[in-house]
mmCIF file of C-alpha atoms in Angstrom:
data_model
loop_
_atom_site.group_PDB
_atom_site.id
_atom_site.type_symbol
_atom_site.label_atom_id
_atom_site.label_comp_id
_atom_site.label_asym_id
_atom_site.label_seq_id
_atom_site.Cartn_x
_atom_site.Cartn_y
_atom_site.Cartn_z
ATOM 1 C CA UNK A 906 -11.335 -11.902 -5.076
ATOM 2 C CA UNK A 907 -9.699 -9.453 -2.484
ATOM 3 C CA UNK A 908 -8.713 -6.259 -2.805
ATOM 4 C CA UNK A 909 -5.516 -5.059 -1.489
ATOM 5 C CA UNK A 910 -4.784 -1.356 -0.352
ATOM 6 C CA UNK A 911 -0.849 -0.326 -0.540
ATOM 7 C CA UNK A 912 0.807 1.950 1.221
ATOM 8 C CA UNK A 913 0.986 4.709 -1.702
ATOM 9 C CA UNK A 914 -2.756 4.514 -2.086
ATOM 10 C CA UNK A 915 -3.473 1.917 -4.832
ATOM 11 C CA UNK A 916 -5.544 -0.487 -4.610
ATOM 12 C CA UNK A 917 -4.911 -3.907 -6.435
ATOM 13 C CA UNK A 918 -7.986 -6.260 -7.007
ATOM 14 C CA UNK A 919 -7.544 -9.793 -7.677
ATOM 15 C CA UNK A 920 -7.418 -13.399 -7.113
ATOM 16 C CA UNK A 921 -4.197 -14.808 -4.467
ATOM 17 C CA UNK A 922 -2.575 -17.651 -5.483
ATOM 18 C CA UNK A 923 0.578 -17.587 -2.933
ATOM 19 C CA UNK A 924 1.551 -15.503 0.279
ATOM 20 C CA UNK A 925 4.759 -16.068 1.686
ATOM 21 C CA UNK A 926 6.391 -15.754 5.222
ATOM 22 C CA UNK A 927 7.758 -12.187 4.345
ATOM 23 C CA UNK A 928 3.561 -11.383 3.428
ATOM 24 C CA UNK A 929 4.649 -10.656 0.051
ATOM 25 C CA UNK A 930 1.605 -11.459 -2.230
ATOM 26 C CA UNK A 931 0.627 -13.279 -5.479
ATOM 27 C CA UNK A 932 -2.355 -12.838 -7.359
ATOM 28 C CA UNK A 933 -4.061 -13.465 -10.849
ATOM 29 C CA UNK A 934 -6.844 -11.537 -13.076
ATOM 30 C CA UNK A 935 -5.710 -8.177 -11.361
ATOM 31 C CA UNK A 936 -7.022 -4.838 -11.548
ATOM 32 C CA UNK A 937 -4.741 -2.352 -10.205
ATOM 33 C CA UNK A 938 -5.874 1.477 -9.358
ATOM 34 C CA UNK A 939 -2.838 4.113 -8.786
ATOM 35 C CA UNK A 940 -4.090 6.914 -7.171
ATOM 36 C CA UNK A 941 -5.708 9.328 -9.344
ATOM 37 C CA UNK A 942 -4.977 7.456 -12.235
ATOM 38 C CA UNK A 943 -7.119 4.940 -14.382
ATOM 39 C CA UNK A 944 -7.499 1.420 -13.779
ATOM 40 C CA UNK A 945 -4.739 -1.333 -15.722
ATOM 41 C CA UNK A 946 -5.558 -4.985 -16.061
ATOM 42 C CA UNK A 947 -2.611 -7.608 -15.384
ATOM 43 C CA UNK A 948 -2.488 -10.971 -15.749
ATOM 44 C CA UNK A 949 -0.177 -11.497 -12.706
ATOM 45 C CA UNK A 950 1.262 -8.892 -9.797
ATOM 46 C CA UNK A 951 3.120 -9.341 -7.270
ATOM 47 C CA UNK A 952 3.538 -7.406 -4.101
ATOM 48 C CA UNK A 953 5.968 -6.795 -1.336
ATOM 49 C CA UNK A 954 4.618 -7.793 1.912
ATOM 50 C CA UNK A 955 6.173 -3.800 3.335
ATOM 51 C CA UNK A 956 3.972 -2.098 0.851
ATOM 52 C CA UNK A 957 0.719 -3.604 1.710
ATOM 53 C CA UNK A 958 -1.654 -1.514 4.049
ATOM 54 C CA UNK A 959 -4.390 -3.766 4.530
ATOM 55 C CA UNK A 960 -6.485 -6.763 3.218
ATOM 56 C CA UNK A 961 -10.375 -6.144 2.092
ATOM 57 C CA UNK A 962 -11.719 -9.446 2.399
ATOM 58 C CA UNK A 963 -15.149 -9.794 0.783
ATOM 59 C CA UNK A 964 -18.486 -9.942 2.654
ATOM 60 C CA UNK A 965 -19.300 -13.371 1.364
ATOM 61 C CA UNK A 966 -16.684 -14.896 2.803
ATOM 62 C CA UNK A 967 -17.809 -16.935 5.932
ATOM 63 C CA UNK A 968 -14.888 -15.905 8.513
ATOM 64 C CA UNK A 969 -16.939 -17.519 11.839
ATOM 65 C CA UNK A 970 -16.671 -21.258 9.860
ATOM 66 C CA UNK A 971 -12.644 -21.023 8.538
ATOM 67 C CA UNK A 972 -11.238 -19.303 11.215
ATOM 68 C CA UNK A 973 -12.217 -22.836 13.017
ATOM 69 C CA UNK A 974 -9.013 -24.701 14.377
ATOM 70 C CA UNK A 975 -10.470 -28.133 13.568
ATOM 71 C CA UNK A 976 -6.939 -29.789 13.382
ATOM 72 C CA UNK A 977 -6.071 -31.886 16.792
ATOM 73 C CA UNK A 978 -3.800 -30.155 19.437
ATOM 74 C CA UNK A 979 -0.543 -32.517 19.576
ATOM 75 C CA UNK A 980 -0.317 -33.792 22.845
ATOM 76 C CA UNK A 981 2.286 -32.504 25.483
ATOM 77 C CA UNK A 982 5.227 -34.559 25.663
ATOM 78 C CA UNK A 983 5.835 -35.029 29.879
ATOM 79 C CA UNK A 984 8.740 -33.664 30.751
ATOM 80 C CA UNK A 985 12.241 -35.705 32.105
ATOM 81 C CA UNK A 986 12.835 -35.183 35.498
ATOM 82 C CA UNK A 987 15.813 -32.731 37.242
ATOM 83 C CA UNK A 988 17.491 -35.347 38.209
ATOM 84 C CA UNK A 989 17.673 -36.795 34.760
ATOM 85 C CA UNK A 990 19.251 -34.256 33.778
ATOM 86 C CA UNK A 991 22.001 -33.983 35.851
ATOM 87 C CA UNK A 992 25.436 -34.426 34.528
ATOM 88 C CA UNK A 993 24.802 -33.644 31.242
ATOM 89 C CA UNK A 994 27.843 -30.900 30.245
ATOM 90 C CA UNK A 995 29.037 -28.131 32.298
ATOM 91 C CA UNK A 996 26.696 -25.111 33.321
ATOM 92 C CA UNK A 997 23.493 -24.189 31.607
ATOM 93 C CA UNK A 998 24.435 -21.870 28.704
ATOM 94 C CA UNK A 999 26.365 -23.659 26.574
ATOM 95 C CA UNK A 1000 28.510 -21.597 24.252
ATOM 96 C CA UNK A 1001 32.837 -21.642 24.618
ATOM 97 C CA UNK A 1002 32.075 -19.695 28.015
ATOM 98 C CA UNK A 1003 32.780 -15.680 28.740
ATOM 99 C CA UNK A 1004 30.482 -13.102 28.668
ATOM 100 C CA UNK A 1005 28.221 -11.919 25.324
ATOM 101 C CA UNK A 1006 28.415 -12.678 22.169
ATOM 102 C CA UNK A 1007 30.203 -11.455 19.238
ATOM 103 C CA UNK A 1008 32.321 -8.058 19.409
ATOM 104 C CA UNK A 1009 32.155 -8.197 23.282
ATOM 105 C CA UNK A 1010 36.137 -7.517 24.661
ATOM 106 C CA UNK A 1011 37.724 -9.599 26.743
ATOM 107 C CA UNK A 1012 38.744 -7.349 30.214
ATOM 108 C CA UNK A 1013 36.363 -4.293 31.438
ATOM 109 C CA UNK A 1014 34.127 -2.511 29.264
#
């Protein structure tokens, strides 16, 4: 169980069962406390990764044992040499040439 502080003040207690890439959070058994207000039980919430504030982990939870990075490092792959890469394609850029990218005029600015 974490509890979650927003950015409005209220806090949201509760059990995550997803984040995603955009931080927006999932959680179950939820007790949610608006600001001056009394607490409301929910099922499910979710929140929008721009409203959240912070994270209150629990003291129980051993931090120093799973913030471990126990998975193997992949292994560099060597790279080719300059030479191998030469004649590959004109210039280094890429792109159909010119200057910028889109909206920029043709001429002087």
């Amino acid at each position: 169980t974490v509890t979650i502080e927003l950015k409005n003040g209220t806090h949201v207690q509760g059990t995550i069962t997803a984040v995603d890439m955009s931080m927006n959070t999932h959680l179950k058994k939820v007790k949610m406390t608006v600001k001056n207000r009394e607490p409301t039980s929910l099922d499910t919430l979710s929140l929008r990764g721009n409203n959240i504030r912070m994270y209150i982990l629990p003291d129980s939870l051993p931090l120093d044992t799973l913030l471990i990075d126990d998975l193997p490092k992949p292994k560099a792959q060597k790279r080719k040499a300059e030479s191998d890469l030469r004649g590959r394609g004109r210039g280094g850029r890429g792109g159909r040439g010119g200057r910028g990218g889109r909206g920029a005029r043709g001429g002087r600015h």
